Amino acid sequence: MLSDTDWSAIRLTFELASVTTLLLLVIGTPIAWWLARTRSAWKGAIGAVVALPIVLPPTVIGFYLLVAMGPNGPVGQLTQSLGLGVLPFTFAGLVVASVFYSLPFVVQPIQNAFEAIGERPLEVAATLRASPFDTFYSVVLPLARPGYLTATVLGFAHTVGEFGVVLMIGGNIPDKTRVVSVQIYDHVEAMEYAQAHWLAAGMVAFSFLVLLALYTLNPTGRRT
């Protein structure tokens, strides 16, 4: 039913989704906190930039990331000067592209959860002389847990389902950058419909179970 190449693509896909989700939670938390708390005139512009991957075609994002991370791009020149080489067609390049592509699916649920907390819990913590770090760790994070659960699930699932961005940045290198979505495309291109069916059906089942678990275990996720 599934070849060694298929299993390799599945393993690589889940490795990519896991690393990307962890990075997104770290990067997305301060962005979401700033967007939820700021009154800056830049809030709308920054929020629009974060949400761009929702409306932009993945190939557009992939193209500009490819140019930026290529040997003549600013990021590519920086990584080469640091002795890291160029990022396109590497696993690290896939991670960078996936972080950009899945950013709004992590930032927005966390931002909504922060905004739903309101001012009262923070004011109470301040009257008890809690430091900003203690307030965030002991008050904000527990109250925002539903938003974090939603962000984790959506970020992971969205990364698993990527195609255009990973194909533009990673190409189609077995055991290195070939993920499940690209593997399905290869099977279809080779008219291997049975193999494509098994992988595609697995993706449908995975997506359904992820959303079912999210809506069952975290009903507030539908609102955040």
PDB file of C-alpha atoms in Angstrom:
ATOM      1  CA  MET A   1       0.000   0.000   0.000  1.00  0.00           C
ATOM      2  CA  LEU A   2       2.739   2.461   0.971  1.00  0.00           C
ATOM      3  CA  SER A   3       6.299   2.291  -0.293  1.00  0.00           C
ATOM      4  CA  ASP A   4       9.453   3.207   1.604  1.00  0.00           C
ATOM      5  CA  THR A   5       9.434   6.519  -0.268  1.00  0.00           C
ATOM      6  CA  ASP A   6       5.900   7.198   0.960  1.00  0.00           C
ATOM      7  CA  TRP A   7       6.840   6.483   4.558  1.00  0.00           C
ATOM      8  CA  SER A   8       9.900   8.708   4.206  1.00  0.00           C
ATOM      9  CA  ALA A   9       7.682  11.553   2.987  1.00  0.00           C
ATOM     10  CA  ILE A  10       5.275  10.998   5.903  1.00  0.00           C
ATOM     11  CA  ARG A  11       8.118  11.057   8.423  1.00  0.00           C
ATOM     12  CA  LEU A  12       9.604  14.210   6.921  1.00  0.00           C
ATOM     13  CA  THR A  13       6.194  15.903   6.862  1.00  0.00           C
ATOM     14  CA  PHE A  14       5.572  15.302  10.552  1.00  0.00           C
ATOM     15  CA  GLU A  15       9.106  16.386  11.438  1.00  0.00           C
ATOM     16  CA  LEU A  16       8.575  19.599   9.487  1.00  0.00           C
ATOM     17  CA  ALA A  17       5.178  20.232  11.085  1.00  0.00           C
ATOM     18  CA  SER A  18       6.512  19.593  14.601  1.00  0.00           C
ATOM     19  CA  VAL A  19       9.521  21.907  14.267  1.00  0.00           C
ATOM     20  CA  THR A  20       7.460  24.591  12.537  1.00  0.00           C
ATOM     21  CA  THR A  21       4.712  24.510  15.174  1.00  0.00           C
ATOM     22  CA  LEU A  22       7.185  24.862  18.037  1.00  0.00           C
ATOM     23  CA  LEU A  23       8.871  27.816  16.352  1.00  0.00           C
ATOM     24  CA  LEU A  24       5.521  29.412  15.568  1.00  0.00           C
ATOM     25  CA  LEU A  25       4.418  29.220  19.201  1.00  0.00           C
ATOM     26  CA  VAL A  26       7.639  30.920  20.289  1.00  0.00           C
ATOM     27  CA  ILE A  27       7.561  33.577  17.557  1.00  0.00           C
ATOM     28  CA  GLY A  28       3.803  34.032  17.502  1.00  0.00           C
ATOM     29  CA  THR A  29       3.316  34.636  21.236  1.00  0.00           C
ATOM     30  CA  PRO A  30       5.032  38.062  21.438  1.00  0.00           C
ATOM     31  CA  ILE A  31       3.446  39.117  18.125  1.00  0.00           C
ATOM     32  CA  ALA A  32      -0.014  38.097  19.341  1.00  0.00           C
ATOM     33  CA  TRP A  33       0.525  39.787  22.703  1.00  0.00           C
ATOM     34  CA  TRP A  34       1.587  43.034  21.035  1.00  0.00           C
ATOM     35  CA  LEU A  35      -1.356  42.981  18.628  1.00  0.00           C
ATOM     36  CA  ALA A  36      -3.768  42.269  21.480  1.00  0.00           C
ATOM     37  CA  ARG A  37      -2.443  44.985  23.779  1.00  0.00           C
ATOM     38  CA  THR A  38      -1.121  47.798  21.608  1.00  0.00           C
ATOM     39  CA  ARG A  39      -2.910  50.974  20.632  1.00  0.00           C
ATOM     40  CA  SER A  40      -0.278  51.857  18.077  1.00  0.00           C
ATOM     41  CA  ALA A  41      -1.308  53.190  14.702  1.00  0.00           C
ATOM     42  CA  TRP A  42       0.802  50.388  13.224  1.00  0.00           C
ATOM     43  CA  LYS A  43      -1.448  47.671  14.611  1.00  0.00           C
ATOM     44  CA  GLY A  44      -3.561  47.441  11.459  1.00  0.00           C
ATOM     45  CA  ALA A  45      -0.535  47.317   9.172  1.00  0.00           C
ATOM     46  CA  ILE A  46       1.270  44.681  11.236  1.00  0.00           C
ATOM     47  CA  GLY A  47      -1.899  42.616  11.539  1.00  0.00           C
ATOM     48  CA  ALA A  48      -2.366  42.790   7.771  1.00  0.00           C
ATOM     49  CA  VAL A  49       1.210  41.622   7.171  1.00  0.00           C
ATOM     50  CA  VAL A  50       0.725  38.680   9.542  1.00  0.00           C
ATOM     51  CA  ALA A  51      -2.529  37.724   7.771  1.00  0.00           C
ATOM     52  CA  LEU A  52      -1.138  38.005   4.226  1.00  0.00           C
ATOM     53  CA  PRO A  53      -0.518  34.233   3.834  1.00  0.00           C
ATOM     54  CA  ILE A  54      -4.265  33.655   4.196  1.00  0.00           C
ATOM     55  CA  VAL A  55      -5.048  35.507   0.966  1.00  0.00           C
ATOM     56  CA  LEU A  56      -1.815  35.277  -1.043  1.00  0.00           C
ATOM     57  CA  PRO A  57      -1.291  32.282  -3.354  1.00  0.00           C
ATOM     58  CA  PRO A  58       1.328  29.950  -1.836  1.00  0.00           C
ATOM     59  CA  THR A  59       3.408  30.176  -5.023  1.00  0.00           C
ATOM     60  CA  VAL A  60       3.702  33.951  -4.575  1.00  0.00           C
ATOM     61  CA  ILE A  61       5.011  33.527  -1.033  1.00  0.00           C
ATOM     62  CA  GLY A  62       7.307  30.744  -2.173  1.00  0.00           C
ATOM     63  CA  PHE A  63       8.661  32.809  -5.062  1.00  0.00           C
ATOM     64  CA  TYR A  64       9.611  35.812  -2.936  1.00  0.00           C
ATOM     65  CA  LEU A  65      11.089  33.605  -0.228  1.00  0.00           C
ATOM     66  CA  LEU A  66      13.093  31.801  -2.912  1.00  0.00           C
ATOM     67  CA  VAL A  67      14.426  35.124  -4.201  1.00  0.00           C
ATOM     68  CA  ALA A  68      15.205  36.394  -0.681  1.00  0.00           C
ATOM     69  CA  MET A  69      16.933  33.187   0.429  1.00  0.00           C
ATOM     70  CA  GLY A  70      18.693  32.543  -2.871  1.00  0.00           C
ATOM     71  CA  PRO A  71      22.427  33.192  -3.394  1.00  0.00           C
ATOM     72  CA  ASN A  72      21.786  36.767  -4.544  1.00  0.00           C
ATOM     73  CA  GLY A  73      19.054  37.618  -2.013  1.00  0.00           C
ATOM     74  CA  PRO A  74      19.637  39.460   1.258  1.00  0.00           C
ATOM     75  CA  VAL A  75      18.900  36.428   3.415  1.00  0.00           C
ATOM     76  CA  GLY A  76      20.982  34.183   1.166  1.00  0.00           C
ATOM     77  CA  GLN A  77      23.960  36.523   1.325  1.00  0.00           C
ATOM     78  CA  LEU A  78      23.650  36.665   5.114  1.00  0.00           C
ATOM     79  CA  THR A  79      23.510  32.888   5.517  1.00  0.00           C
ATOM     80  CA  GLN A  80      26.448  32.467   3.135  1.00  0.00           C
ATOM     81  CA  SER A  81      28.532  35.008   5.062  1.00  0.00           C
ATOM     82  CA  LEU A  82      27.792  33.022   8.227  1.00  0.00           C
ATOM     83  CA  GLY A  83      28.985  29.838   6.555  1.00  0.00           C
ATOM     84  CA  LEU A  84      25.504  28.288   6.448  1.00  0.00           C
ATOM     85  CA  GLY A  85      25.152  28.177   2.691  1.00  0.00           C
ATOM     86  CA  VAL A  86      21.796  28.925   1.086  1.00  0.00           C
ATOM     87  CA  LEU A  87      18.479  27.738   2.506  1.00  0.00           C
ATOM     88  CA  PRO A  88      16.461  26.793  -0.610  1.00  0.00           C
ATOM     89  CA  PHE A  89      16.222  23.035  -1.248  1.00  0.00           C
ATOM     90  CA  THR A  90      17.112  22.218   2.353  1.00  0.00           C
ATOM     91  CA  PHE A  91      15.039  21.162   5.361  1.00  0.00           C
ATOM     92  CA  ALA A  92      15.935  24.434   7.108  1.00  0.00           C
ATOM     93  CA  GLY A  93      14.559  26.324   4.125  1.00  0.00           C
ATOM     94  CA  LEU A  94      11.321  24.361   4.378  1.00  0.00           C
ATOM     95  CA  VAL A  95      11.050  25.316   8.053  1.00  0.00           C
ATOM     96  CA  VAL A  96      11.545  29.024   7.315  1.00  0.00           C
ATOM     97  CA  ALA A  97       8.973  28.949   4.514  1.00  0.00           C
ATOM     98  CA  SER A  98       6.490  27.003   6.645  1.00  0.00           C
ATOM     99  CA  VAL A  99       6.819  29.491   9.503  1.00  0.00           C
ATOM    100  CA  PHE A 100       5.926  32.358   7.180  1.00  0.00           C
ATOM    101  CA  TYR A 101       3.086  30.442   5.535  1.00  0.00           C
ATOM    102  CA  SER A 102       1.441  29.195   8.746  1.00  0.00           C
ATOM    103  CA  LEU A 103       2.061  32.302  10.889  1.00  0.00           C
ATOM    104  CA  PRO A 104      -1.519  33.696  10.863  1.00  0.00           C
ATOM    105  CA  PHE A 105      -2.981  30.316  11.823  1.00  0.00           C
ATOM    106  CA  VAL A 106      -1.029  30.494  15.075  1.00  0.00           C
ATOM    107  CA  VAL A 107      -0.957  34.219  15.802  1.00  0.00           C
ATOM    108  CA  GLN A 108      -4.656  34.936  15.321  1.00  0.00           C
ATOM    109  CA  PRO A 109      -6.065  32.289  17.746  1.00  0.00           C
ATOM    110  CA  ILE A 110      -3.550  33.340  20.406  1.00  0.00           C
ATOM    111  CA  GLN A 111      -4.302  37.017  19.825  1.00  0.00           C
ATOM    112  CA  ASN A 112      -8.034  36.374  20.173  1.00  0.00           C
ATOM    113  CA  ALA A 113      -7.419  34.465  23.399  1.00  0.00           C
ATOM    114  CA  PHE A 114      -5.329  37.325  24.814  1.00  0.00           C
ATOM    115  CA  GLU A 115      -7.996  39.877  23.884  1.00  0.00           C
ATOM    116  CA  ALA A 116     -10.697  37.754  25.528  1.00  0.00           C
ATOM    117  CA  ILE A 117      -8.877  37.865  28.874  1.00  0.00           C
ATOM    118  CA  GLY A 118      -9.596  41.546  29.340  1.00  0.00           C
ATOM    119  CA  GLU A 119      -7.998  43.971  31.779  1.00  0.00           C
ATOM    120  CA  ARG A 120      -9.456  42.782  35.079  1.00  0.00           C
ATOM    121  CA  PRO A 121      -7.176  39.738  35.689  1.00  0.00           C
ATOM    122  CA  LEU A 122      -4.107  41.835  34.877  1.00  0.00           C
ATOM    123  CA  GLU A 123      -5.207  44.596  37.247  1.00  0.00           C
ATOM    124  CA  VAL A 124      -5.758  42.088  40.049  1.00  0.00           C
ATOM    125  CA  ALA A 125      -2.294  40.616  39.493  1.00  0.00           C
ATOM    126  CA  ALA A 126      -0.793  44.109  39.583  1.00  0.00           C
ATOM    127  CA  THR A 127      -2.481  44.886  42.914  1.00  0.00           C
ATOM    128  CA  LEU A 128      -0.861  41.712  44.297  1.00  0.00           C
ATOM    129  CA  ARG A 129       2.524  43.092  43.164  1.00  0.00           C
ATOM    130  CA  ALA A 130       3.101  40.402  40.588  1.00  0.00           C
ATOM    131  CA  SER A 131       5.858  41.165  38.111  1.00  0.00           C
ATOM    132  CA  PRO A 132       5.003  41.362  34.397  1.00  0.00           C
ATOM    133  CA  PHE A 133       6.637  37.967  33.864  1.00  0.00           C
ATOM    134  CA  ASP A 134       4.723  36.379  36.759  1.00  0.00           C
ATOM    135  CA  THR A 135       1.487  37.898  35.495  1.00  0.00           C
ATOM    136  CA  PHE A 136       2.021  36.556  32.015  1.00  0.00           C
ATOM    137  CA  TYR A 137       3.143  33.103  33.173  1.00  0.00           C
ATOM    138  CA  SER A 138       0.677  32.599  36.028  1.00  0.00           C
ATOM    139  CA  VAL A 139      -2.381  34.498  34.774  1.00  0.00           C
ATOM    140  CA  VAL A 140      -2.305  35.095  31.032  1.00  0.00           C
ATOM    141  CA  LEU A 141      -1.027  31.738  29.814  1.00  0.00           C
ATOM    142  CA  PRO A 142      -3.503  29.600  31.813  1.00  0.00           C
ATOM    143  CA  LEU A 143      -6.416  31.766  30.688  1.00  0.00           C
ATOM    144  CA  ALA A 144      -5.230  31.671  27.080  1.00  0.00           C
ATOM    145  CA  ARG A 145      -4.791  27.875  27.030  1.00  0.00           C
ATOM    146  CA  PRO A 146      -7.765  27.268  24.657  1.00  0.00           C
ATOM    147  CA  GLY A 147      -6.259  29.695  22.172  1.00  0.00           C
ATOM    148  CA  TYR A 148      -2.887  27.962  22.384  1.00  0.00           C
ATOM    149  CA  LEU A 149      -4.494  24.584  21.814  1.00  0.00           C
ATOM    150  CA  THR A 150      -6.297  25.903  18.748  1.00  0.00           C
ATOM    151  CA  ALA A 151      -3.126  27.566  17.452  1.00  0.00           C
ATOM    152  CA  THR A 152      -1.076  24.400  17.932  1.00  0.00           C
ATOM    153  CA  VAL A 153      -3.565  22.198  16.127  1.00  0.00           C
ATOM    154  CA  LEU A 154      -4.150  24.619  13.256  1.00  0.00           C
ATOM    155  CA  GLY A 155      -0.457  25.411  12.830  1.00  0.00           C
ATOM    156  CA  PHE A 156       0.490  21.733  12.742  1.00  0.00           C
ATOM    157  CA  ALA A 157      -2.335  20.712  10.415  1.00  0.00           C
ATOM    158  CA  HIS A 158      -1.779  23.654   8.070  1.00  0.00           C
ATOM    159  CA  THR A 159       1.921  22.825   7.777  1.00  0.00           C
ATOM    160  CA  VAL A 160       1.126  19.189   7.013  1.00  0.00           C
ATOM    161  CA  GLY A 161      -1.116  20.278   4.153  1.00  0.00           C
ATOM    162  CA  GLU A 162       1.342  22.662   2.467  1.00  0.00           C
ATOM    163  CA  PHE A 163       2.126  22.196  -1.208  1.00  0.00           C
ATOM    164  CA  GLY A 164       2.927  25.323  -3.210  1.00  0.00           C
ATOM    165  CA  VAL A 165       5.335  26.885  -0.737  1.00  0.00           C
ATOM    166  CA  VAL A 166       7.260  23.690   0.008  1.00  0.00           C
ATOM    167  CA  LEU A 167       7.517  22.822  -3.667  1.00  0.00           C
ATOM    168  CA  MET A 168       8.907  26.268  -4.509  1.00  0.00           C
ATOM    169  CA  ILE A 169      11.417  26.317  -1.653  1.00  0.00           C
ATOM    170  CA  GLY A 170      12.255  22.646  -1.178  1.00  0.00           C
ATOM    171  CA  GLY A 171      11.802  21.196  -4.624  1.00  0.00           C
ATOM    172  CA  ASN A 172      11.361  17.448  -4.755  1.00  0.00           C
ATOM    173  CA  ILE A 173      14.386  15.812  -3.140  1.00  0.00           C
ATOM    174  CA  PRO A 174      13.690  12.346  -1.653  1.00  0.00           C
ATOM    175  CA  ASP A 175      14.415  11.981   2.087  1.00  0.00           C
ATOM    176  CA  LYS A 176      15.323  15.669   2.244  1.00  0.00           C
ATOM    177  CA  THR A 177      12.512  17.957   1.089  1.00  0.00           C
ATOM    178  CA  ARG A 178       9.840  15.683  -0.407  1.00  0.00           C
ATOM    179  CA  VAL A 179       6.791  15.914   1.858  1.00  0.00           C
ATOM    180  CA  VAL A 180       3.462  14.090   1.593  1.00  0.00           C
ATOM    181  CA  SER A 181       1.721  16.686  -0.573  1.00  0.00           C
ATOM    182  CA  VAL A 182       4.570  16.594  -3.100  1.00  0.00           C
ATOM    183  CA  GLN A 183       4.643  12.794  -2.967  1.00  0.00           C
ATOM    184  CA  ILE A 184       0.935  12.686  -3.855  1.00  0.00           C
ATOM    185  CA  TYR A 185       1.611  14.993  -6.800  1.00  0.00           C
ATOM    186  CA  ASP A 186       4.412  12.702  -7.973  1.00  0.00           C
ATOM    187  CA  HIS A 187       2.126   9.657  -7.828  1.00  0.00           C
ATOM    188  CA  VAL A 188      -0.571  11.420  -9.823  1.00  0.00           C
ATOM    189  CA  GLU A 189       1.946  12.665 -12.381  1.00  0.00           C
ATOM    190  CA  ALA A 190       3.185   9.089 -12.806  1.00  0.00           C
ATOM    191  CA  MET A 191      -0.450   7.864 -13.024  1.00  0.00           C
ATOM    192  CA  GLU A 192       0.027   5.800  -9.868  1.00  0.00           C
ATOM    193  CA  TYR A 193      -3.478   6.497  -8.650  1.00  0.00           C
ATOM    194  CA  ALA A 194      -3.645   3.679  -6.120  1.00  0.00           C
ATOM    195  CA  GLN A 195      -0.616   4.982  -4.217  1.00  0.00           C
ATOM    196  CA  ALA A 196      -1.909   8.552  -4.490  1.00  0.00           C
ATOM    197  CA  HIS A 197      -5.255   7.399  -3.118  1.00  0.00           C
ATOM    198  CA  TRP A 198      -3.728   5.878   0.008  1.00  0.00           C
ATOM    199  CA  LEU A 199      -1.754   9.013   0.832  1.00  0.00           C
ATOM    200  CA  ALA A 200      -4.619  11.371  -0.047  1.00  0.00           C
ATOM    201  CA  ALA A 201      -7.115   9.356   1.972  1.00  0.00           C
ATOM    202  CA  GLY A 202      -4.707   9.407   4.887  1.00  0.00           C
ATOM    203  CA  MET A 203      -4.498  13.187   4.659  1.00  0.00           C
ATOM    204  CA  VAL A 204      -8.305  13.475   4.621  1.00  0.00           C
ATOM    205  CA  ALA A 205      -8.610  11.201   7.656  1.00  0.00           C
ATOM    206  CA  PHE A 206      -5.856  13.068   9.499  1.00  0.00           C
ATOM    207  CA  SER A 207      -7.464  16.459   8.831  1.00  0.00           C
ATOM    208  CA  PHE A 208     -10.895  15.245   9.914  1.00  0.00           C
ATOM    209  CA  LEU A 209      -9.589  13.692  13.141  1.00  0.00           C
ATOM    210  CA  VAL A 210      -7.602  16.814  13.985  1.00  0.00           C
ATOM    211  CA  LEU A 211     -10.632  19.073  13.590  1.00  0.00           C
ATOM    212  CA  LEU A 212     -12.892  16.601  15.381  1.00  0.00           C
ATOM    213  CA  ALA A 213     -10.513  16.508  18.341  1.00  0.00           C
ATOM    214  CA  LEU A 214     -10.247  20.291  18.340  1.00  0.00           C
ATOM    215  CA  TYR A 215     -14.011  20.847  18.341  1.00  0.00           C
ATOM    216  CA  THR A 216     -14.649  18.072  20.855  1.00  0.00           C
ATOM    217  CA  LEU A 217     -11.896  18.749  23.383  1.00  0.00           C
ATOM    218  CA  ASN A 218     -11.778  22.506  22.970  1.00  0.00           C
ATOM    219  CA  PRO A 219     -15.226  23.898  22.103  1.00  0.00           C
ATOM    220  CA  THR A 220     -13.993  27.458  22.660  1.00  0.00           C
ATOM    221  CA  GLY A 221     -11.566  26.880  19.772  1.00  0.00           C
ATOM    222  CA  ARG A 222     -14.434  27.463  17.389  1.00  0.00           C
ATOM    223  CA  ARG A 223     -14.755  30.988  18.724  1.00  0.00           C
ATOM    224  CA  THR A 224     -11.028  31.744  19.070  1.00  0.00           C
TER     225      THR A 224
END
